[in-house]
Every structure is written in structure tokens, then in C-alpha cells.
mmCIF file of C-alpha atoms in Angstrom:
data_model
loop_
_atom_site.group_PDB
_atom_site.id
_atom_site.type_symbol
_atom_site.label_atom_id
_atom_site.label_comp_id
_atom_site.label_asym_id
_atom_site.label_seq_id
_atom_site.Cartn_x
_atom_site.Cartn_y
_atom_site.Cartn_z
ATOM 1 C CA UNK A 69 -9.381 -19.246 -1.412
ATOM 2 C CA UNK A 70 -10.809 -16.089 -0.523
ATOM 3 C CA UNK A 71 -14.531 -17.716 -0.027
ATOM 4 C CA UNK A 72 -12.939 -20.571 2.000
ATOM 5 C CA UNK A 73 -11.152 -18.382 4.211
ATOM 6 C CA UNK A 74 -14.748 -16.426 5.063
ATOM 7 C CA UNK A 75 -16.297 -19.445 5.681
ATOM 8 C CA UNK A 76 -13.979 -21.137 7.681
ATOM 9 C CA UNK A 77 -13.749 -17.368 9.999
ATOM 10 C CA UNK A 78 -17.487 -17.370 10.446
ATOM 11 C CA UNK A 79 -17.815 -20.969 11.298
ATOM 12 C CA UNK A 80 -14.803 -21.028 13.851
ATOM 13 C CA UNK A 81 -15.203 -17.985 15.350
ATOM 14 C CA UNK A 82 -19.662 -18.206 16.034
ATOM 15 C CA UNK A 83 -18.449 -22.005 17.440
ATOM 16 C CA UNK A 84 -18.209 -22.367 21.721
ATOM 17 C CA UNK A 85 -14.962 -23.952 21.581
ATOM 18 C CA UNK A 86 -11.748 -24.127 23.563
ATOM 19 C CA UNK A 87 -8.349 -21.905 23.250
ATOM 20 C CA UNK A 88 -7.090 -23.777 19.897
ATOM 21 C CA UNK A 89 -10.238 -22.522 17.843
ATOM 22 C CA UNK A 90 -10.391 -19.395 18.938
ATOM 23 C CA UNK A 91 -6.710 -19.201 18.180
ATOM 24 C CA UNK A 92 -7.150 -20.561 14.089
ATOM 25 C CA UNK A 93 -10.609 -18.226 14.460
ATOM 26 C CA UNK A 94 -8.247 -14.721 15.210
ATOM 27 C CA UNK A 95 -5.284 -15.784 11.921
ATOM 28 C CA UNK A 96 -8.411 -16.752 9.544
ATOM 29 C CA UNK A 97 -10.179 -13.158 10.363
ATOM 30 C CA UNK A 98 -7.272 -11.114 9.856
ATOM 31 C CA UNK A 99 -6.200 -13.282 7.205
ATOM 32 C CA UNK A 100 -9.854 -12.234 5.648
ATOM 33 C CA UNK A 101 -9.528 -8.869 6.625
ATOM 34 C CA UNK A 102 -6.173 -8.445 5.219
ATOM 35 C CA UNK A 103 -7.113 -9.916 1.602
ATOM 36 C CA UNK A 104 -10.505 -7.492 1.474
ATOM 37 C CA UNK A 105 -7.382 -4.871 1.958
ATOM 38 C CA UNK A 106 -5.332 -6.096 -0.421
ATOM 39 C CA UNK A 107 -8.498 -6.810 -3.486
ATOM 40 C CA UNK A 108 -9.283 -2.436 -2.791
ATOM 41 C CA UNK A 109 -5.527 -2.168 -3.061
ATOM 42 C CA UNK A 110 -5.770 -4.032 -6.246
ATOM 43 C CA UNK A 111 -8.976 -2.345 -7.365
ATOM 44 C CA UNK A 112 -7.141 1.047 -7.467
ATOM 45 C CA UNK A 113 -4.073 -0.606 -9.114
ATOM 46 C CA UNK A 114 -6.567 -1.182 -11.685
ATOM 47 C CA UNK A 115 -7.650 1.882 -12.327
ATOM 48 C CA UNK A 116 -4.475 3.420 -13.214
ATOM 49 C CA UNK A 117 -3.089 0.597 -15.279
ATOM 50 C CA UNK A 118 -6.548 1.289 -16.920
ATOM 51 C CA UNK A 119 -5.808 5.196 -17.721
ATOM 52 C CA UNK A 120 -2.597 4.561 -18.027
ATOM 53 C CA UNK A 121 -2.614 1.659 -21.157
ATOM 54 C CA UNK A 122 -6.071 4.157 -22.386
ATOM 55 C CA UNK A 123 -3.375 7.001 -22.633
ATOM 56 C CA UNK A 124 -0.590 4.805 -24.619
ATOM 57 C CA UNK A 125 -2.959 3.275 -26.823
ATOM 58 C CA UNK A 126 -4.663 7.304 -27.393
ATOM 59 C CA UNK A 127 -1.175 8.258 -28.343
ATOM 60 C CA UNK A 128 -0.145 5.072 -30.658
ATOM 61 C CA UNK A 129 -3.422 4.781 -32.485
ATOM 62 C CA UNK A 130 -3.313 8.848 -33.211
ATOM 63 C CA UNK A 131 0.677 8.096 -34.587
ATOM 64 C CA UNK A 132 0.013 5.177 -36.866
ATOM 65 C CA UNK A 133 -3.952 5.079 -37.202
ATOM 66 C CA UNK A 134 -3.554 7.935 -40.319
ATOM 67 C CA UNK A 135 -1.853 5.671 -42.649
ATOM 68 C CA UNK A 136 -3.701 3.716 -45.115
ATOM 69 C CA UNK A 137 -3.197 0.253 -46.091
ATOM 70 C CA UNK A 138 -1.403 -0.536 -49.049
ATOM 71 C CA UNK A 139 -3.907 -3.843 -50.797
ATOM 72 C CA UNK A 140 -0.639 -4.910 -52.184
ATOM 73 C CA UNK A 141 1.542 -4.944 -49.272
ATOM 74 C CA UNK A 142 -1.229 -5.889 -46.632
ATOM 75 C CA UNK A 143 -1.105 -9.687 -45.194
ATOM 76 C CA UNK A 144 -3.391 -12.463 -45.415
ATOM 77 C CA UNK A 145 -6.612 -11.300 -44.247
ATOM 78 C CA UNK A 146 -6.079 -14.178 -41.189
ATOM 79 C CA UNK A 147 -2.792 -12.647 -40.642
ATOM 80 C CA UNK A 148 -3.665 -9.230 -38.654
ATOM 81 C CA UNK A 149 -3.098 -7.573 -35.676
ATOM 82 C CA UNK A 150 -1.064 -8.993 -32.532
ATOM 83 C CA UNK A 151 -0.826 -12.809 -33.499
ATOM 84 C CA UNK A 152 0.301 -12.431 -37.269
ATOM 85 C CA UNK A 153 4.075 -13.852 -37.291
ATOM 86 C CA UNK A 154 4.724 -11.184 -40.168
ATOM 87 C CA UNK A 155 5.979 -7.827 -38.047
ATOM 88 C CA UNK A 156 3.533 -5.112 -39.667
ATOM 89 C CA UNK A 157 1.905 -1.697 -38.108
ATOM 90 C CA UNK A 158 -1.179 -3.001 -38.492
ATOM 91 C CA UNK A 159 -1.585 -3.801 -34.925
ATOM 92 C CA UNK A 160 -1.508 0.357 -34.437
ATOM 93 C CA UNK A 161 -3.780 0.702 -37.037
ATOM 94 C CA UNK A 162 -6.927 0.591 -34.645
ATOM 95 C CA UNK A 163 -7.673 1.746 -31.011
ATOM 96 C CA UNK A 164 -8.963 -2.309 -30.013
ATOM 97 C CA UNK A 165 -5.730 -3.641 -32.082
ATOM 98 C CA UNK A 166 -3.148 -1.276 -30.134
ATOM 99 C CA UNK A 167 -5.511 -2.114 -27.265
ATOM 100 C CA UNK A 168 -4.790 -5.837 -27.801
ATOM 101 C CA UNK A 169 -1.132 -4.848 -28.578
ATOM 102 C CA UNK A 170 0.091 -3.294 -24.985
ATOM 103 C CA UNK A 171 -1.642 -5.489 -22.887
ATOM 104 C CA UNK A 172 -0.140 -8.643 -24.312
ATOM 105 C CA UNK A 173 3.094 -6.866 -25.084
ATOM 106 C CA UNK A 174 3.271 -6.938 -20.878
ATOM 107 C CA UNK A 175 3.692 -11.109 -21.292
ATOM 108 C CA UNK A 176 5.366 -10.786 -24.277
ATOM 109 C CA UNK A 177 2.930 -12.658 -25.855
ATOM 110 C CA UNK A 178 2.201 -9.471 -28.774
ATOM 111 C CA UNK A 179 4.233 -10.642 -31.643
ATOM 112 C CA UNK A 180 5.139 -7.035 -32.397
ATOM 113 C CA UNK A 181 8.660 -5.989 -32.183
ATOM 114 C CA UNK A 182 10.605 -2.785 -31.435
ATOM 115 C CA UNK A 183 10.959 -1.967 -35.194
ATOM 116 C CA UNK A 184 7.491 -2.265 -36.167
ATOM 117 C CA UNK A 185 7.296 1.643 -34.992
ATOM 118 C CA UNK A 186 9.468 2.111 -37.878
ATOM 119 C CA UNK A 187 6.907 2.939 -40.852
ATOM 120 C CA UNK A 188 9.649 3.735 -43.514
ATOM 121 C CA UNK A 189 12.936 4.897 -43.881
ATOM 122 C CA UNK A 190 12.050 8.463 -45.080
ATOM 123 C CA UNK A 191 10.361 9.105 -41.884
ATOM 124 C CA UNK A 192 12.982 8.688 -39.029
ATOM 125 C CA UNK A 193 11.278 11.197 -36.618
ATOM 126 C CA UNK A 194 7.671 9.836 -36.560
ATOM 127 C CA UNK A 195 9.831 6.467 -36.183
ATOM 128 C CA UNK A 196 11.805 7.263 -33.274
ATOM 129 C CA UNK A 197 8.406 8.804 -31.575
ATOM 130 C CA UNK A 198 6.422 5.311 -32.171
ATOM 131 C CA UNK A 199 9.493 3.453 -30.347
ATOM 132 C CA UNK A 200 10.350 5.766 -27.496
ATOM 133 C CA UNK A 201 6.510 5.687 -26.830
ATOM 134 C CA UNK A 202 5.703 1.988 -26.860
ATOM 135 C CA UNK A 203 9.703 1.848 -24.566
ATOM 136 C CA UNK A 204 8.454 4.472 -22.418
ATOM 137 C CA UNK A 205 5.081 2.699 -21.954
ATOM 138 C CA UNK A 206 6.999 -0.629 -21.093
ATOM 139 C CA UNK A 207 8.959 1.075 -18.442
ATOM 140 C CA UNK A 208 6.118 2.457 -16.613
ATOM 141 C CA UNK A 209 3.828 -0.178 -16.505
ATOM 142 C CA UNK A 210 6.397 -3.287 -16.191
ATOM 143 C CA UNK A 211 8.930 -1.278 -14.221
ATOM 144 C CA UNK A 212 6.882 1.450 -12.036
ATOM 145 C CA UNK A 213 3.578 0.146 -11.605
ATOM 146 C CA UNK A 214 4.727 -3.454 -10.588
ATOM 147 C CA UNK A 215 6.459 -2.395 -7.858
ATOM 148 C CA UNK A 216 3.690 0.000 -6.915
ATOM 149 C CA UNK A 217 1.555 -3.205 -6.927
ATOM 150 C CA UNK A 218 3.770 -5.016 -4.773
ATOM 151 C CA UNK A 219 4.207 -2.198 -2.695
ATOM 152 C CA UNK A 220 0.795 -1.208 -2.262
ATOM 153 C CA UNK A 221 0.174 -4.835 -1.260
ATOM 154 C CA UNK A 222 2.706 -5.016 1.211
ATOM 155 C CA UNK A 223 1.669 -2.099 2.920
ATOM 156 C CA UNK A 224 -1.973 -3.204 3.231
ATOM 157 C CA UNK A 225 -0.367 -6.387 4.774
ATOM 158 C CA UNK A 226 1.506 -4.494 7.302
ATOM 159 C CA UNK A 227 -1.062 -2.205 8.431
ATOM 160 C CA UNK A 228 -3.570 -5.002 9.618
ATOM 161 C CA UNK A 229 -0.671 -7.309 10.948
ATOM 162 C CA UNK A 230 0.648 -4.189 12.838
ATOM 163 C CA UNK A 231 -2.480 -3.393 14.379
ATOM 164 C CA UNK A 232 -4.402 -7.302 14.371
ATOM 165 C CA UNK A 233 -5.210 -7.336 17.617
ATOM 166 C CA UNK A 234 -7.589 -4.264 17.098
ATOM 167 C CA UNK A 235 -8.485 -5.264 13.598
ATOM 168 C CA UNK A 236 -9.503 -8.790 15.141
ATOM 169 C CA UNK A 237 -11.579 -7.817 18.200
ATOM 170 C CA UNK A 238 -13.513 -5.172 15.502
ATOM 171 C CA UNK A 239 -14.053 -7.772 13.259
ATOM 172 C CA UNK A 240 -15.348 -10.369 15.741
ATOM 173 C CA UNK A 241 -17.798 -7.682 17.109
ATOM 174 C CA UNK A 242 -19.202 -6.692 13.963
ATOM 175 C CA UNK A 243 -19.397 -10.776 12.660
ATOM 176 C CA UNK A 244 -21.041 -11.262 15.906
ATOM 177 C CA UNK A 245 -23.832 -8.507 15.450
ATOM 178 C CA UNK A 246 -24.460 -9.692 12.155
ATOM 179 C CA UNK A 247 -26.385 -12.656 13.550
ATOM 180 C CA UNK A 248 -28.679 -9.896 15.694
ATOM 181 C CA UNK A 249 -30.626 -8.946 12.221
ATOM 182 C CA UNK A 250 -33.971 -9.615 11.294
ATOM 183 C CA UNK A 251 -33.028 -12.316 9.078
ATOM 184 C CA UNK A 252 -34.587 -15.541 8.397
ATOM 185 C CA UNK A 253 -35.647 -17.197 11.132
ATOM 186 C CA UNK A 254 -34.342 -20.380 10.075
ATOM 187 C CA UNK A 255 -31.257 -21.789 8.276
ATOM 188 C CA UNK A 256 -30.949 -22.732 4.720
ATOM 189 C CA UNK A 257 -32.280 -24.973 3.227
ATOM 190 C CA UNK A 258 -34.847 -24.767 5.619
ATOM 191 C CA UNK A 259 -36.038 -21.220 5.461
ATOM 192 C CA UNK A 260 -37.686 -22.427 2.084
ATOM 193 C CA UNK A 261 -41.100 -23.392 3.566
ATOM 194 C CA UNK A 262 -42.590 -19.656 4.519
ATOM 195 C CA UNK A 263 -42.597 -19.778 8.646
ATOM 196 C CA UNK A 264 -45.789 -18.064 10.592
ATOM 197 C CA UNK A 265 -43.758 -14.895 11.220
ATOM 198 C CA UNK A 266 -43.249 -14.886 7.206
ATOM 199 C CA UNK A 267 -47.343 -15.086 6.862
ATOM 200 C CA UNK A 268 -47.687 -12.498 9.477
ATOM 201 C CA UNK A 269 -45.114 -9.965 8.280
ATOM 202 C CA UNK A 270 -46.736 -10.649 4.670
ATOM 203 C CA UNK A 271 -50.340 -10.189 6.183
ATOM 204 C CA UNK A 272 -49.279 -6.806 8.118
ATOM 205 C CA UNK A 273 -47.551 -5.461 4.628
ATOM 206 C CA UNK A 274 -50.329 -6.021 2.851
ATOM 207 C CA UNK A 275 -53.103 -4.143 5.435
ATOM 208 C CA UNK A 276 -50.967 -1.561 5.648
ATOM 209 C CA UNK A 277 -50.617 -1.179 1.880
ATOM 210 C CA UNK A 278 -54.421 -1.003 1.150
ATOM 211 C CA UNK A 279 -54.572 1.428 4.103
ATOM 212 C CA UNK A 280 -52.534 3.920 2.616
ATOM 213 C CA UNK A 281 -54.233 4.616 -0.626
ATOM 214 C CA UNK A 282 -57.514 6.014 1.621
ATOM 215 C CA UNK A 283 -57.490 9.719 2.805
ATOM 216 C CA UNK A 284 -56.805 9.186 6.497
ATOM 217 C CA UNK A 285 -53.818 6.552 5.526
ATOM 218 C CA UNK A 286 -52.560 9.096 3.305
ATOM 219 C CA UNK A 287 -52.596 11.235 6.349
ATOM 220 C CA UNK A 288 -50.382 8.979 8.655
ATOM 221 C CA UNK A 289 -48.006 7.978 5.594
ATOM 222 C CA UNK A 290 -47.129 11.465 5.164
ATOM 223 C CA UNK A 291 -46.758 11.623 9.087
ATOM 224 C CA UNK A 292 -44.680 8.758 9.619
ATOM 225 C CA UNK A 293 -42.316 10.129 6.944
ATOM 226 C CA UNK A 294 -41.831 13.018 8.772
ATOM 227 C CA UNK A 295 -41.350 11.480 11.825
ATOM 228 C CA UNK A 296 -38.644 9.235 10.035
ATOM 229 C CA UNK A 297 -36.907 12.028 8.613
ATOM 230 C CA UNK A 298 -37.117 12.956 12.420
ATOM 231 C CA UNK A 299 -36.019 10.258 13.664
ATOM 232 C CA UNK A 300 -32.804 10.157 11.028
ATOM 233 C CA UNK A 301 -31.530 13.716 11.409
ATOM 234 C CA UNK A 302 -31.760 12.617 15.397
ATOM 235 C CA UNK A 303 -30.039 9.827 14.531
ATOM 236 C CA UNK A 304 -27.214 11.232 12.899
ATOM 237 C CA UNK A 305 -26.756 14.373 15.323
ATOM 238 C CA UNK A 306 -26.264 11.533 17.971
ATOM 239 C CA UNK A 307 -24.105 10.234 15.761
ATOM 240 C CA UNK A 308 -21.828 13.373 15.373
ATOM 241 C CA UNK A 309 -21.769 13.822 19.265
ATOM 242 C CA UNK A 310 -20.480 9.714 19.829
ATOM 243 C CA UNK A 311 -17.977 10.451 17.319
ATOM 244 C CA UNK A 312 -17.051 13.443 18.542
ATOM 245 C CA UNK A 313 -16.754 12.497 22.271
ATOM 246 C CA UNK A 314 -14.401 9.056 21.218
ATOM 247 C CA UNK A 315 -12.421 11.665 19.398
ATOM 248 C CA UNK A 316 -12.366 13.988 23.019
ATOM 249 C CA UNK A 317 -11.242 10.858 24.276
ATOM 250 C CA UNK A 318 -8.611 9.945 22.190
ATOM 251 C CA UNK A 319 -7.025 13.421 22.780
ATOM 252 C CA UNK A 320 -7.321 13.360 26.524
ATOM 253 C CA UNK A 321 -6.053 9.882 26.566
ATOM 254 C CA UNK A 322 -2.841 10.513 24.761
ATOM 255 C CA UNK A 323 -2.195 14.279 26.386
ATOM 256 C CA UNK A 324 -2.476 12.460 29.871
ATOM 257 C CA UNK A 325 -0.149 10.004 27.817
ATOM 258 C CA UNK A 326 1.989 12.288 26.740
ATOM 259 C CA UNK A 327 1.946 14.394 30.791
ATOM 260 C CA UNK A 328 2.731 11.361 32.541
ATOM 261 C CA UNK A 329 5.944 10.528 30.356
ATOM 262 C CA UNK A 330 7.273 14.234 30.687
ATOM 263 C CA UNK A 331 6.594 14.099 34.430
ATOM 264 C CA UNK A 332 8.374 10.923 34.507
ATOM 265 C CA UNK A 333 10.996 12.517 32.522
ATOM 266 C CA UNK A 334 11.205 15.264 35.058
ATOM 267 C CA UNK A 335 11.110 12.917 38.254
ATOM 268 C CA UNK A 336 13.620 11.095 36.721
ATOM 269 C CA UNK A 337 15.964 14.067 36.315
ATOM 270 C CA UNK A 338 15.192 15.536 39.615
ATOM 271 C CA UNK A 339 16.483 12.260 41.138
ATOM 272 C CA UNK A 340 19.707 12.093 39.090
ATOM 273 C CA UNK A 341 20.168 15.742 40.694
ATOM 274 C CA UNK A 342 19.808 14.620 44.138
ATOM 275 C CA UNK A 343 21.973 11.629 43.745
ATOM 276 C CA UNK A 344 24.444 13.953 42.320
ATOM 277 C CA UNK A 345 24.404 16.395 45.079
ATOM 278 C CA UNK A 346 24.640 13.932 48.004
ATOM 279 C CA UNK A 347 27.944 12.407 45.989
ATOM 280 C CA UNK A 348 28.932 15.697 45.991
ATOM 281 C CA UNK A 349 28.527 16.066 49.577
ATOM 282 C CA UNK A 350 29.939 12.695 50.385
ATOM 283 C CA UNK A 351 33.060 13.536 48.233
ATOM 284 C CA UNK A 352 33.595 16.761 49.556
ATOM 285 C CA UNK A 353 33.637 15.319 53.370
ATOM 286 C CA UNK A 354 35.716 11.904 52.340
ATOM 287 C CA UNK A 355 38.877 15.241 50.912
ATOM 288 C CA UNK A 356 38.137 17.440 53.246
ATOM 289 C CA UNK A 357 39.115 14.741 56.304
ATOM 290 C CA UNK A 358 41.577 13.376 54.051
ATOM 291 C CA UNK A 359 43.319 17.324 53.558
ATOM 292 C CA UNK A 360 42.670 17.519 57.745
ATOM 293 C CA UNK A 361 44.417 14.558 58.573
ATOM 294 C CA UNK A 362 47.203 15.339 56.061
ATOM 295 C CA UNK A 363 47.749 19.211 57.379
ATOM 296 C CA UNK A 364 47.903 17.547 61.109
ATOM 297 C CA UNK A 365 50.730 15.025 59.884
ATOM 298 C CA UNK A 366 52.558 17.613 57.930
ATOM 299 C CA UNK A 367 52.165 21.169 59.692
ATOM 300 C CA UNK A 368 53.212 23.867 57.466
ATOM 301 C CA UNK A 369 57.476 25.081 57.692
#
């Protein structure tokens, strides 16, 4: 799925077509941007559940790994480990088998049971440690880092849908100047036959090879390495200054942002102050013509 949405992106979005494809072209590349998200969301997910089922099975093996097997007692020789029916320790016994054990004990497909921890019934303390290990170790990992999973996921998800306008126009730009390499000239299957710029780029190698190994090309190799190492520390002061002038930018941008709203906030206020004032006045004029008129009808006794 995740190859077919690539291809599909890169083929709709490098085609001259109308509205509709550009349309599909913009969900398919942040469709493909969001799953590369989610699979490095899922990579570190990994990683954890990794230390984490490394730390039970540490703990387990180091409880139960001491005992030795009683030739008696022990099952079939076929009958061992995670898939015999007959509930023994023997699945603790090793660090693959209690390896084996908590990762199918996740599907509960791990045909060992809560009271397998129990070794015998003179030792109810190194029992009760086996099964509030392999309960706590079910709680974390089906419990704790499921959700995490899902969660983790989900927030990938909403960060490129939030911002996928952004996240599309950076991905078109950098599918787009992946065609301006110096990559074959033509397109499978026909870049199989060598073209003339192939024979010419071989022939220039080659002189340039033999050229090197005499004193005077010895001279201009070590040059041109300096000159590249040159040319790189140039390369990345330049790039320090870009970065740090988009950064400038960014700043200025959102303090003039940030200006403009507080003067608006201020204009704003200063108007509700001038409306106020000329109510005032208006108010003041309608009752004092009102008490006027009232003292001339009425005089005073």
C-alpha cells in the first residue's frame, strides 16, 4: 500500500494535468508523507517494546533459569517450551524460551498460564514474584504501550493534516527537484544500453585516474581536496547565515504579528472610549433640557 501510494504521488503530481489531478496528487502526498511519519513513529515504538520484553525476559529467566530439571518429571522431549499443552516452567528455563514466552503471551497464543510461576508449594514468595512479574509485564505492554502506539500514531496523523498545506507544497518542491539530478539520462528499461554521455563520463574517470598516480597529478589531487574542503566549510557557513536569516524572519514576522494585533487592540479600545464619551455628552444634554423644561413648568414654591 505504502509503495502504491508513492507511485501513484510521483506519477500524478510530475503529470500536466487539470484541477482534478492535482487535487488526488495533494491527498496521495500527504497521505505518503503522513505514513513515512507514522513507520518512524512505529520504529521508536519498537524500540521500547524491544527493551522493554529484553528487561521481563532478564528478570524471568534470572527467577526460574536456576532450577534444574527433574529427568523424571520433565515432558516428552517434543513437548517443551511455549506450545507443550502440559503447563510446566520450562518455558522460563531459557532466555530464547521466555523470549518466545512474552511475545506470544501478547496474542495469547503462549500456552503458559498464570500458575506456571508457581514452582512448588514450599516456595510461596519466589511464586508470587514470578506472577506479579509476568502480570506486571502484561499490563505495560498490552495496557500502556498500546495506547502509546495508538497515540503516537494519531498524533503523527494530526500534525501533517494540521499543517498539509505546508507539508504538501514542501513535498511537491522537493519531488520536483529530484528530477534536476544527474541521473540517467534515459528511463528504464532503456538506460540499459550505455548512452555517449555514459562513454564520455567513463572515458574522463578513467584519464583522470591514471593522471593522479604521476607527481604533478598528485599535486592537483591534493589541491582540489583542499579546495573542496574549501568549498564545503563555505558551503555550510552560507548555510548557517540562510538559516539564520529565515529564522530573523520568522521573528520579525510574528512580532509585527503580534504589534499589529495589540495596536488593533488599542484602536479598538480608544474607539469604544470615544463612543462612550459622545453618549455621555448626548445624555447629559437630552436631562439637562429635559430638567430645564421641567424647572420652567414647575418654578420652585
Amino acid at each position: 500500500l505504502f509503495c502504491f501510494i508513492i507511485g501513484q504521488a510521483q506519477v500524478v503530481v510530475t503529470s500536466r494535468s487539470e484541477d482534478g489531478n492535482l487535487a488526488h496528487a495533494r491527498v496521495l502526498l500527504c497521505s505518503q508523507i503522513s505514513v513515512g511519519q507514522m513507520l518512524q513513529e512505529f520504529g521508536k515504538f519498537l524500540g521500547l517494546f524491544l527493551l522493554v520484553l529484553i528487561s521481563f525476559t532478564i528478570g524471568l529467566t534470572q527467577l526460574y533459569g536456576k532450577d534444574q530439571k527433574d529427568p523424571a518429571k520433565s515432558p516428552a522431549k517434543d513437548c517443551e517450551g511455549i506450545f507443550c499443552q502440559q503447563q510446566s516452567n520450562d518455558a522460563f528455563h531459557t532466555f530464547m524460551g521466555t523470549c518466545y514466552a512474552l511475545f506470544w503471551y501478547i496474542f495469547s497464543l503462549a500456552h503458559v498460564a498464570l500458575f506456571v510461576t508457581r514452582i512448588n508449594y514450599t516456595e510461596e514468595l519466589r511464586s508470587f514474584v514470578g506472577a506479579l512479574i509476568v502480570g506486571t509485564y502484561n499490563i505495560v505492554v498490552v495496557i500502556v504501550l498500546t495506547k502509546l502506539l495508538v497515540a503516537m500514531l494519531h498524533k503523527s496523523f494530526r500534525q501533517i493534516a494540521n499543517h498539509e498545506d505546508k507539508e504538501w507544497k514542501f513535498a511537491r518542491a522537493k519531488l520536483w527537484l529530484s528530477y534536476f539530478d544527474d541521473k540517467c539520462t534515459l528511463p528504464p528499461p532503456f538506460n540499459i544500453l550505455p548512452s555517449p554521455k555514459t562513454v564520455c563520463y567513463l572515458l574522463t574517470s578513467m584519464s583522470k585516474w591514471i593522471c593522479s598516480h604521476t607527481s604533478t597529478g598528485k599535486v592537483k589531487r591534493q589541491n582540489s581536496l583542499k579546495e573542496w574542503r574549501n568549498l564545503k566549510r563555505k558551503r555550510d557557513e552560507n548555510y548557517q547565515k540562510i538559516m539564520c536569516c529565515l529564522v530573523h524572519r520568522y521573528l520579525t514576522s510574528t512580532r509585527q504579528k503580534m504589534q499589529s494585533t495589540d495596536q488593533a487592540t488599542v484602536e479598538n479600545l480608544n474607539d469604544l472610549r470615544q463612543d462612550l464619551s459622545k453618549f455621555r455628552n448626548e445624555m447629559r444634554d437630552l436631562l439637562g433640557f429635559r430638567t430645564s423644561k421641567y424647572a420652567m413648568f414647575y418654578p420652585r414654591s
